[in-house]
PDB file of C-alpha atoms in Angstrom:
ATOM      1  CA  MET A  12      29.474  42.661 222.175  1.00  0.00           C
ATOM      2  CA  LYS A  13      31.053  46.229 223.560  1.00  0.00           C
ATOM      3  CA  ILE A  14      33.493  44.062 225.422  1.00  0.00           C
ATOM      4  CA  LYS A  15      34.622  42.251 222.378  1.00  0.00           C
ATOM      5  CA  LEU A  16      34.915  45.111 220.281  1.00  0.00           C
ATOM      6  CA  ILE A  17      36.936  46.780 223.110  1.00  0.00           C
ATOM      7  CA  LEU A  18      39.452  43.828 223.376  1.00  0.00           C
ATOM      8  CA  SER A  19      39.806  43.513 219.600  1.00  0.00           C
ATOM      9  CA  VAL A  20      40.632  47.383 219.259  1.00  0.00           C
ATOM     10  CA  THR A  21      43.111  46.941 222.122  1.00  0.00           C
ATOM     11  CA  MET A  22      44.897  44.052 220.857  1.00  0.00           C
ATOM     12  CA  PHE A  23      45.261  45.705 217.348  1.00  0.00           C
ATOM     13  CA  MET A  24      46.388  48.925 218.737  1.00  0.00           C
ATOM     14  CA  GLY A  25      49.145  46.432 220.828  1.00  0.00           C
ATOM     15  CA  LEU A  26      50.058  44.891 217.532  1.00  0.00           C
ATOM     16  CA  PHE A  27      50.280  48.336 215.608  1.00  0.00           C
ATOM     17  CA  ALA A  28      52.910  49.512 218.655  1.00  0.00           C
ATOM     18  CA  ALA A  29      54.857  46.452 218.375  1.00  0.00           C
ATOM     19  CA  PHE A  30      54.996  46.324 214.546  1.00  0.00           C
ATOM     20  CA  HIS A  31      56.044  49.724 214.771  1.00  0.00           C
ATOM     21  CA  SER A  32      58.459  49.332 217.462  1.00  0.00           C
ATOM     22  CA  ALA A  33      60.210  46.538 215.604  1.00  0.00           C
ATOM     23  CA  ARG A  34      59.993  48.940 212.490  1.00  0.00           C
ATOM     24  CA  ALA A  35      62.152  51.455 214.675  1.00  0.00           C
ATOM     25  CA  GLU A  36      64.611  48.909 215.850  1.00  0.00           C
ATOM     26  CA  GLU A  37      65.185  47.607 212.033  1.00  0.00           C
ATOM     27  CA  LYS A  38      66.170  51.156 211.169  1.00  0.00           C
ATOM     28  CA  THR A  39      69.437  51.232 213.611  1.00  0.00           C
ATOM     29  CA  ALA A  40      72.301  50.444 211.143  1.00  0.00           C
ATOM     30  CA  LYS A  41      74.962  48.054 210.972  1.00  0.00           C
ATOM     31  CA  LEU A  42      78.006  49.779 210.814  1.00  0.00           C
ATOM     32  CA  PRO A  43      81.304  49.145 208.740  1.00  0.00           C
ATOM     33  CA  VAL A  44      84.440  48.599 210.427  1.00  0.00           C
ATOM     34  CA  ASN A  45      86.106  51.500 211.700  1.00  0.00           C
ATOM     35  CA  GLU A  46      88.064  52.597 209.020  1.00  0.00           C
ATOM     36  CA  ASN A  47      85.443  52.544 206.202  1.00  0.00           C
ATOM     37  CA  PHE A  48      82.975  54.582 208.542  1.00  0.00           C
ATOM     38  CA  HIS A  49      83.766  58.321 207.891  1.00  0.00           C
ATOM     39  CA  ILE A  50      82.122  60.869 210.559  1.00  0.00           C
ATOM     40  CA  TYR A  51      81.792  64.374 210.124  1.00  0.00           C
ATOM     41  CA  LEU A  52      80.596  66.732 212.589  1.00  0.00           C
ATOM     42  CA  LEU A  53      77.738  69.229 211.722  1.00  0.00           C
ATOM     43  CA  ILE A  54      77.950  72.655 213.794  1.00  0.00           C
ATOM     44  CA  GLY A  55      76.743  76.035 214.166  1.00  0.00           C
ATOM     45  CA  GLN A  56      73.198  77.456 214.464  1.00  0.00           C
ATOM     46  CA  SER A  57      69.529  77.185 212.450  1.00  0.00           C
ATOM     47  CA  ASN A  58      71.136  77.260 208.795  1.00  0.00           C
ATOM     48  CA  MET A  59      73.240  74.280 209.657  1.00  0.00           C
ATOM     49  CA  ALA A  60      70.203  72.444 211.279  1.00  0.00           C
ATOM     50  CA  GLY A  61      68.388  73.247 208.449  1.00  0.00           C
ATOM     51  CA  ARG A  62      64.678  75.264 208.112  1.00  0.00           C
ATOM     52  CA  GLY A  63      63.852  74.178 204.678  1.00  0.00           C
ATOM     53  CA  ILE A  64      60.436  72.569 204.476  1.00  0.00           C
ATOM     54  CA  VAL A  65      60.581  68.639 204.073  1.00  0.00           C
ATOM     55  CA  ASP A  66      59.131  66.961 201.028  1.00  0.00           C
ATOM     56  CA  PRO A  67      58.281  63.787 201.971  1.00  0.00           C
ATOM     57  CA  ALA A  68      58.064  62.319 198.401  1.00  0.00           C
ATOM     58  CA  ALA A  69      61.415  62.826 198.128  1.00  0.00           C
ATOM     59  CA  ASN A  70      62.692  62.333 201.685  1.00  0.00           C
ATOM     60  CA  LYS A  71      64.748  59.115 200.909  1.00  0.00           C
ATOM     61  CA  PRO A  72      67.987  58.419 202.490  1.00  0.00           C
ATOM     62  CA  HIS A  73      71.200  57.522 200.559  1.00  0.00           C
ATOM     63  CA  PRO A  74      71.983  53.806 201.150  1.00  0.00           C
ATOM     64  CA  ARG A  75      75.613  54.809 202.596  1.00  0.00           C
ATOM     65  CA  VAL A  76      74.781  57.857 204.722  1.00  0.00           C
ATOM     66  CA  LEU A  77      73.572  57.812 208.236  1.00  0.00           C
ATOM     67  CA  LYS A  78      73.012  60.335 210.896  1.00  0.00           C
ATOM     68  CA  LEU A  79      73.088  60.126 214.420  1.00  0.00           C
ATOM     69  CA  ASP A  80      69.725  60.406 216.316  1.00  0.00           C
ATOM     70  CA  LYS A  81      68.967  61.914 219.759  1.00  0.00           C
ATOM     71  CA  LYS A  82      69.466  58.319 221.652  1.00  0.00           C
ATOM     72  CA  GLY A  83      72.681  58.066 220.124  1.00  0.00           C
ATOM     73  CA  ASN A  84      71.850  55.509 217.544  1.00  0.00           C
ATOM     74  CA  TRP A  85      73.082  55.378 213.928  1.00  0.00           C
ATOM     75  CA  VAL A  86      70.027  55.311 211.410  1.00  0.00           C
ATOM     76  CA  PRO A  87      69.175  56.484 207.894  1.00  0.00           C
ATOM     77  CA  ALA A  88      69.868  60.247 207.296  1.00  0.00           C
ATOM     78  CA  THR A  89      66.479  61.445 206.350  1.00  0.00           C
ATOM     79  CA  ASP A  90      65.417  64.562 206.860  1.00  0.00           C
ATOM     80  CA  PRO A  91      65.437  66.680 209.100  1.00  0.00           C
ATOM     81  CA  LEU A  92      68.932  65.506 210.370  1.00  0.00           C
ATOM     82  CA  HIS A  93      68.819  67.680 213.302  1.00  0.00           C
ATOM     83  CA  PHE A  94      66.539  67.500 216.305  1.00  0.00           C
ATOM     84  CA  ASP A  95      67.315  70.787 217.826  1.00  0.00           C
ATOM     85  CA  LYS A  96      63.638  72.484 217.537  1.00  0.00           C
ATOM     86  CA  PRO A  97      61.474  69.572 216.256  1.00  0.00           C
ATOM     87  CA  LYS A  98      58.553  71.745 215.492  1.00  0.00           C
ATOM     88  CA  ILE A  99      60.508  73.394 213.016  1.00  0.00           C
ATOM     89  CA  ALA A 100      63.770  71.406 211.969  1.00  0.00           C
ATOM     90  CA  GLY A 101      64.066  70.895 208.358  1.00  0.00           C
ATOM     91  CA  VAL A 102      66.197  70.041 205.426  1.00  0.00           C
ATOM     92  CA  GLY A 103      69.580  71.467 206.199  1.00  0.00           C
ATOM     93  CA  PRO A 104      73.389  71.586 204.192  1.00  0.00           C
ATOM     94  CA  GLY A 105      73.931  67.906 205.682  1.00  0.00           C
ATOM     95  CA  SER A 106      71.102  66.647 203.098  1.00  0.00           C
ATOM     96  CA  GLY A 107      73.052  67.884 200.153  1.00  0.00           C
ATOM     97  CA  PHE A 108      76.498  66.915 201.462  1.00  0.00           C
ATOM     98  CA  GLY A 109      76.533  63.513 202.793  1.00  0.00           C
ATOM     99  CA  PRO A 110      75.460  61.986 199.486  1.00  0.00           C
ATOM    100  CA  VAL A 111      77.936  63.786 197.553  1.00  0.00           C
ATOM    101  CA  ILE A 112      80.805  62.629 200.010  1.00  0.00           C
ATOM    102  CA  ALA A 113      79.457  58.979 199.873  1.00  0.00           C
ATOM    103  CA  ASP A 114      79.374  59.187 196.053  1.00  0.00           C
ATOM    104  CA  ALA A 115      82.940  60.267 196.183  1.00  0.00           C
ATOM    105  CA  TYR A 116      84.012  57.448 198.154  1.00  0.00           C
ATOM    106  CA  PRO A 117      82.056  54.283 197.549  1.00  0.00           C
ATOM    107  CA  ASP A 118      83.541  51.932 199.995  1.00  0.00           C
ATOM    108  CA  VAL A 119      82.906  53.898 202.735  1.00  0.00           C
ATOM    109  CA  THR A 120      79.693  54.590 204.715  1.00  0.00           C
ATOM    110  CA  ILE A 121      79.814  57.938 205.652  1.00  0.00           C
ATOM    111  CA  GLY A 122      77.850  59.203 209.250  1.00  0.00           C
ATOM    112  CA  LEU A 123      76.850  63.065 210.273  1.00  0.00           C
ATOM    113  CA  ILE A 124      76.684  63.923 213.378  1.00  0.00           C
ATOM    114  CA  PRO A 125      73.670  66.681 214.062  1.00  0.00           C
ATOM    115  CA  ALA A 126      75.094  69.145 216.644  1.00  0.00           C
ATOM    116  CA  ALA A 127      74.264  72.469 215.357  1.00  0.00           C
ATOM    117  CA  VAL A 128      71.510  74.466 217.126  1.00  0.00           C
ATOM    118  CA  GLY A 129      69.064  77.234 216.282  1.00  0.00           C
ATOM    119  CA  GLY A 130      69.609  80.976 217.325  1.00  0.00           C
ATOM    120  CA  THR A 131      73.249  80.150 219.275  1.00  0.00           C
ATOM    121  CA  PRO A 132      76.150  82.832 219.174  1.00  0.00           C
ATOM    122  CA  LEU A 133      79.862  81.738 218.629  1.00  0.00           C
ATOM    123  CA  SER A 134      80.233  82.213 222.103  1.00  0.00           C
ATOM    124  CA  ARG A 135      78.492  78.812 222.935  1.00  0.00           C
ATOM    125  CA  TRP A 136      81.001  76.940 220.097  1.00  0.00           C
ATOM    126  CA  VAL A 137      84.358  77.939 221.517  1.00  0.00           C
ATOM    127  CA  LYS A 138      86.089  75.576 224.250  1.00  0.00           C
ATOM    128  CA  GLY A 139      84.406  75.780 227.269  1.00  0.00           C
ATOM    129  CA  GLY A 140      81.093  76.739 225.758  1.00  0.00           C
ATOM    130  CA  ASP A 141      78.047  74.270 226.210  1.00  0.00           C
ATOM    131  CA  LEU A 142      77.532  73.425 222.618  1.00  0.00           C
ATOM    132  CA  TYR A 143      81.241  73.214 221.950  1.00  0.00           C
ATOM    133  CA  GLU A 144      81.972  70.545 224.390  1.00  0.00           C
ATOM    134  CA  ARG A 145      78.625  68.461 223.452  1.00  0.00           C
ATOM    135  CA  ALA A 146      79.696  68.389 220.016  1.00  0.00           C
ATOM    136  CA  VAL A 147      83.578  66.963 221.046  1.00  0.00           C
ATOM    137  CA  LYS A 148      81.627  64.679 223.732  1.00  0.00           C
ATOM    138  CA  LEU A 149      79.453  63.157 220.622  1.00  0.00           C
ATOM    139  CA  ALA A 150      82.680  63.356 218.347  1.00  0.00           C
ATOM    140  CA  LYS A 151      84.246  61.438 220.812  1.00  0.00           C
ATOM    141  CA  GLN A 152      81.954  59.121 221.840  1.00  0.00           C
ATOM    142  CA  ASN A 153      81.929  57.961 218.089  1.00  0.00           C
ATOM    143  CA  GLN A 154      85.550  58.075 217.323  1.00  0.00           C
ATOM    144  CA  LYS A 155      85.237  54.219 218.619  1.00  0.00           C
ATOM    145  CA  GLN A 156      83.037  53.275 215.486  1.00  0.00           C
ATOM    146  CA  GLY A 157      84.703  55.061 213.013  1.00  0.00           C
ATOM    147  CA  VAL A 158      87.183  58.118 211.696  1.00  0.00           C
ATOM    148  CA  ILE A 159      86.361  61.786 211.908  1.00  0.00           C
ATOM    149  CA  LYS A 160      87.005  63.199 208.539  1.00  0.00           C
ATOM    150  CA  GLY A 161      86.079  66.774 208.854  1.00  0.00           C
ATOM    151  CA  ALA A 162      83.319  69.469 209.994  1.00  0.00           C
ATOM    152  CA  ILE A 163      80.964  71.582 208.565  1.00  0.00           C
ATOM    153  CA  TRP A 164      80.170  74.994 210.037  1.00  0.00           C
ATOM    154  CA  HIS A 165      77.463  77.805 209.433  1.00  0.00           C
ATOM    155  CA  GLN A 166      76.742  80.308 212.001  1.00  0.00           C
ATOM    156  CA  GLY A 167      77.328  84.016 212.247  1.00  0.00           C
ATOM    157  CA  GLU A 168      73.547  85.275 211.939  1.00  0.00           C
ATOM    158  CA  GLY A 169      73.511  85.619 215.811  1.00  0.00           C
ATOM    159  CA  ASP A 170      76.918  87.665 215.840  1.00  0.00           C
ATOM    160  CA  SER A 171      76.409  90.129 213.007  1.00  0.00           C
ATOM    161  CA  SER A 172      74.285  92.664 214.984  1.00  0.00           C
ATOM    162  CA  ASN A 173      76.981  93.565 217.620  1.00  0.00           C
ATOM    163  CA  PRO A 174      80.368  95.026 216.321  1.00  0.00           C
ATOM    164  CA  LYS A 175      82.370  93.775 219.397  1.00  0.00           C
ATOM    165  CA  LEU A 176      81.087  90.267 218.201  1.00  0.00           C
ATOM    166  CA  TYR A 177      81.521  90.305 214.415  1.00  0.00           C
ATOM    167  CA  ASP A 178      84.704  92.837 214.510  1.00  0.00           C
ATOM    168  CA  THR A 179      86.666  89.615 216.674  1.00  0.00           C
ATOM    169  CA  TYR A 180      84.667  86.929 214.702  1.00  0.00           C
ATOM    170  CA  GLN A 181      87.894  85.817 213.050  1.00  0.00           C
ATOM    171  CA  LYS A 182      90.287  85.706 215.685  1.00  0.00           C
ATOM    172  CA  ARG A 183      87.271  83.649 217.784  1.00  0.00           C
ATOM    173  CA  LEU A 184      86.482  80.823 215.155  1.00  0.00           C
ATOM    174  CA  SER A 185      90.303  80.362 214.249  1.00  0.00           C
ATOM    175  CA  GLY A 186      90.478  79.632 217.974  1.00  0.00           C
ATOM    176  CA  MET A 187      87.872  77.352 217.992  1.00  0.00           C
ATOM    177  CA  ILE A 188      88.863  75.308 214.717  1.00  0.00           C
ATOM    178  CA  VAL A 189      92.569  75.115 216.477  1.00  0.00           C
ATOM    179  CA  ASP A 190      90.802  73.856 219.671  1.00  0.00           C
ATOM    180  CA  LEU A 191      88.406  71.576 218.296  1.00  0.00           C
ATOM    181  CA  ARG A 192      91.470  69.507 216.474  1.00  0.00           C
ATOM    182  CA  THR A 193      93.179  69.427 219.509  1.00  0.00           C
ATOM    183  CA  ASP A 194      90.412  68.308 221.710  1.00  0.00           C
ATOM    184  CA  LEU A 195      89.707  65.390 219.062  1.00  0.00           C
ATOM    185  CA  ASN A 196      93.513  64.757 218.106  1.00  0.00           C
ATOM    186  CA  GLU A 197      92.568  65.327 214.584  1.00  0.00           C
ATOM    187  CA  PRO A 198      95.018  68.121 213.743  1.00  0.00           C
ATOM    188  CA  ASP A 199      94.696  68.129 210.142  1.00  0.00           C
ATOM    189  CA  MET A 200      90.910  67.640 210.297  1.00  0.00           C
ATOM    190  CA  PRO A 201      89.313  69.489 207.179  1.00  0.00           C
ATOM    191  CA  PHE A 202      86.832  72.193 208.366  1.00  0.00           C
ATOM    192  CA  VAL A 203      84.495  74.169 205.777  1.00  0.00           C
ATOM    193  CA  MET A 204      82.837  77.130 206.597  1.00  0.00           C
ATOM    194  CA  GLY A 205      79.923  78.748 204.586  1.00  0.00           C
ATOM    195  CA  GLU A 206      78.827  81.852 203.869  1.00  0.00           C
ATOM    196  CA  LEU A 207      75.932  83.964 205.563  1.00  0.00           C
ATOM    197  CA  GLY A 208      73.234  84.147 202.964  1.00  0.00           C
ATOM    198  CA  GLU A 209      73.219  87.333 200.443  1.00  0.00           C
ATOM    199  CA  PHE A 210      69.739  88.092 201.558  1.00  0.00           C
ATOM    200  CA  PHE A 211      70.359  88.437 205.020  1.00  0.00           C
ATOM    201  CA  MET A 212      70.536  91.958 206.042  1.00  0.00           C
ATOM    202  CA  ARG A 213      72.613  92.996 209.478  1.00  0.00           C
ATOM    203  CA  PRO A 214      75.623  95.463 209.868  1.00  0.00           C
ATOM    204  CA  GLY A 215      78.261  92.753 210.324  1.00  0.00           C
ATOM    205  CA  VAL A 216      77.093  90.286 207.620  1.00  0.00           C
ATOM    206  CA  SER A 217      80.167  91.608 205.027  1.00  0.00           C
ATOM    207  CA  THR A 218      82.731  91.351 207.890  1.00  0.00           C
ATOM    208  CA  VAL A 219      81.393  87.982 209.278  1.00  0.00           C
ATOM    209  CA  ASN A 220      81.986  86.703 205.605  1.00  0.00           C
ATOM    210  CA  GLU A 221      85.260  88.477 205.092  1.00  0.00           C
ATOM    211  CA  ALA A 222      86.223  86.480 208.551  1.00  0.00           C
ATOM    212  CA  LEU A 223      85.472  83.293 207.097  1.00  0.00           C
ATOM    213  CA  HIS A 224      87.587  83.956 204.140  1.00  0.00           C
ATOM    214  CA  GLY A 225      90.337  85.304 206.365  1.00  0.00           C
ATOM    215  CA  ILE A 226      90.351  82.171 208.286  1.00  0.00           C
ATOM    216  CA  ALA A 227      90.690  80.364 205.088  1.00  0.00           C
ATOM    217  CA  LYS A 228      93.709  82.183 204.128  1.00  0.00           C
ATOM    218  CA  ALA A 229      95.524  81.949 207.661  1.00  0.00           C
ATOM    219  CA  VAL A 230      94.307  78.396 208.855  1.00  0.00           C
ATOM    220  CA  PRO A 231      95.385  75.631 206.915  1.00  0.00           C
ATOM    221  CA  GLY A 232      92.884  72.714 206.049  1.00  0.00           C
ATOM    222  CA  THR A 233      90.250  75.071 206.039  1.00  0.00           C
ATOM    223  CA  ALA A 234      87.968  76.385 202.889  1.00  0.00           C
ATOM    224  CA  VAL A 235      84.489  78.577 202.437  1.00  0.00           C
ATOM    225  CA  ALA A 236      81.504  76.896 200.614  1.00  0.00           C
ATOM    226  CA  SER A 237      79.828  80.108 198.874  1.00  0.00           C
ATOM    227  CA  SER A 238      76.007  81.354 199.430  1.00  0.00           C
ATOM    228  CA  LYS A 239      76.067  83.222 196.280  1.00  0.00           C
ATOM    229  CA  GLU A 240      72.533  82.979 194.590  1.00  0.00           C
ATOM    230  CA  LEU A 241      70.862  81.003 197.139  1.00  0.00           C
ATOM    231  CA  LYS A 242      67.419  81.819 198.217  1.00  0.00           C
ATOM    232  CA  ALA A 243      65.593  82.710 201.462  1.00  0.00           C
ATOM    233  CA  LYS A 244      62.466  80.233 202.333  1.00  0.00           C
ATOM    234  CA  GLY A 245      60.490  83.612 202.939  1.00  0.00           C
ATOM    235  CA  ASP A 246      61.675  84.888 206.086  1.00  0.00           C
ATOM    236  CA  GLN A 247      64.907  86.330 204.844  1.00  0.00           C
ATOM    237  CA  VAL A 248      67.085  84.743 207.856  1.00  0.00           C
ATOM    238  CA  HIS A 249      66.726  81.340 206.696  1.00  0.00           C
ATOM    239  CA  PHE A 250      67.915  79.336 203.266  1.00  0.00           C
ATOM    240  CA  ASN A 251      64.773  77.262 201.681  1.00  0.00           C
ATOM    241  CA  ALA A 252      65.274  73.566 200.981  1.00  0.00           C
ATOM    242  CA  ALA A 253      66.499  73.697 197.709  1.00  0.00           C
ATOM    243  CA  ALA A 254      69.061  76.140 198.467  1.00  0.00           C
ATOM    244  CA  GLU A 255      70.329  74.377 201.704  1.00  0.00           C
ATOM    245  CA  LYS A 256      70.831  71.146 199.405  1.00  0.00           C
ATOM    246  CA  GLU A 257      72.540  73.226 196.826  1.00  0.00           C
ATOM    247  CA  PHE A 258      74.980  74.528 199.643  1.00  0.00           C
ATOM    248  CA  GLY A 259      75.616  70.980 201.211  1.00  0.00           C
ATOM    249  CA  LYS A 260      76.888  70.104 197.957  1.00  0.00           C
ATOM    250  CA  ARG A 261      79.111  73.186 197.611  1.00  0.00           C
ATOM    251  CA  TYR A 262      80.010  72.636 201.257  1.00  0.00           C
ATOM    252  CA  ALA A 263      81.151  68.797 200.004  1.00  0.00           C
ATOM    253  CA  GLU A 264      83.150  70.164 196.877  1.00  0.00           C
ATOM    254  CA  GLN A 265      85.311  72.198 199.257  1.00  0.00           C
ATOM    255  CA  MET A 266      85.529  69.271 201.670  1.00  0.00           C
ATOM    256  CA  LEU A 267      86.634  66.989 198.794  1.00  0.00           C
ATOM    257  CA  LYS A 268      89.320  69.702 197.877  1.00  0.00           C
ATOM    258  CA  LEU A 269      90.954  69.977 201.128  1.00  0.00           C
ATOM    259  CA  GLN A 270      90.843  65.896 201.976  1.00  0.00           C
ATOM    260  CA  LYS A 271      92.468  65.965 198.386  1.00  0.00           C
ATOM    261  CA  GLN A 272      95.343  68.556 198.942  1.00  0.00           C
ATOM    262  CA  ALA A 273      95.812  66.573 202.340  1.00  0.00           C
ATOM    263  CA  ALA A 274      96.325  63.416 200.341  1.00  0.00           C
ATOM    264  CA  GLU A 275      98.882  64.793 198.135  1.00  0.00           C
ATOM    265  CA  LYS A 276     100.963  66.177 201.097  1.00  0.00           C
ATOM    266  CA  LYS A 277     101.223  62.747 202.353  1.00  0.00           C
TER     267      LYS A 277
END
């Protein structure tokens, strides 16, 4: 009797695993033709990766928004989008950004490449830095499947304590934007930057935010998403889930403005 029970449990577990394996395979999305698959890079540190608490009841993907998973497959964009730190990854601005962009372009599918990594300085995101090169590699690999339409950026917390870093932030990030566009062969790629949170208290916060606005004035095809009145999750470092989603909508608003301006120039 005990042997039969063990066999029954073993068979059940095998069927259970096979079922979930099949379900995982079903999640891999079928992509539209190249020109109807619009890809966006999500880059920066933890507030781009997202640390907002995920609500399982609301964690439903938009039917035309996909994310690149850690195996390189395009799957429905549920939270967390990022997997930089699986134990703490949560809701980020991409969760609000993707659906707004998809709704603005009803004939296309949106693909989000989640490349942000928490706790990282700008030095790792400039050309030659490991995270810059990784992001470029991911983008290039997927240019075969779709069209790179823009990048959204949130970083600066890691550079806001050292005057040598925040005083040179504008120059260094401006150079990165130029290099990124060159390496992806997208010279006019829209690039939207997000302000550091009003709640984040470090000496260089205002300088970093001023640098972002300086870039938006000096570098064509760039814009800034406001963090005004967006709340922290309690640690006074990371935006909460609601704030992250609202931030994503603000990123999308700026992205759509840049795309409209580019279209009007053609």
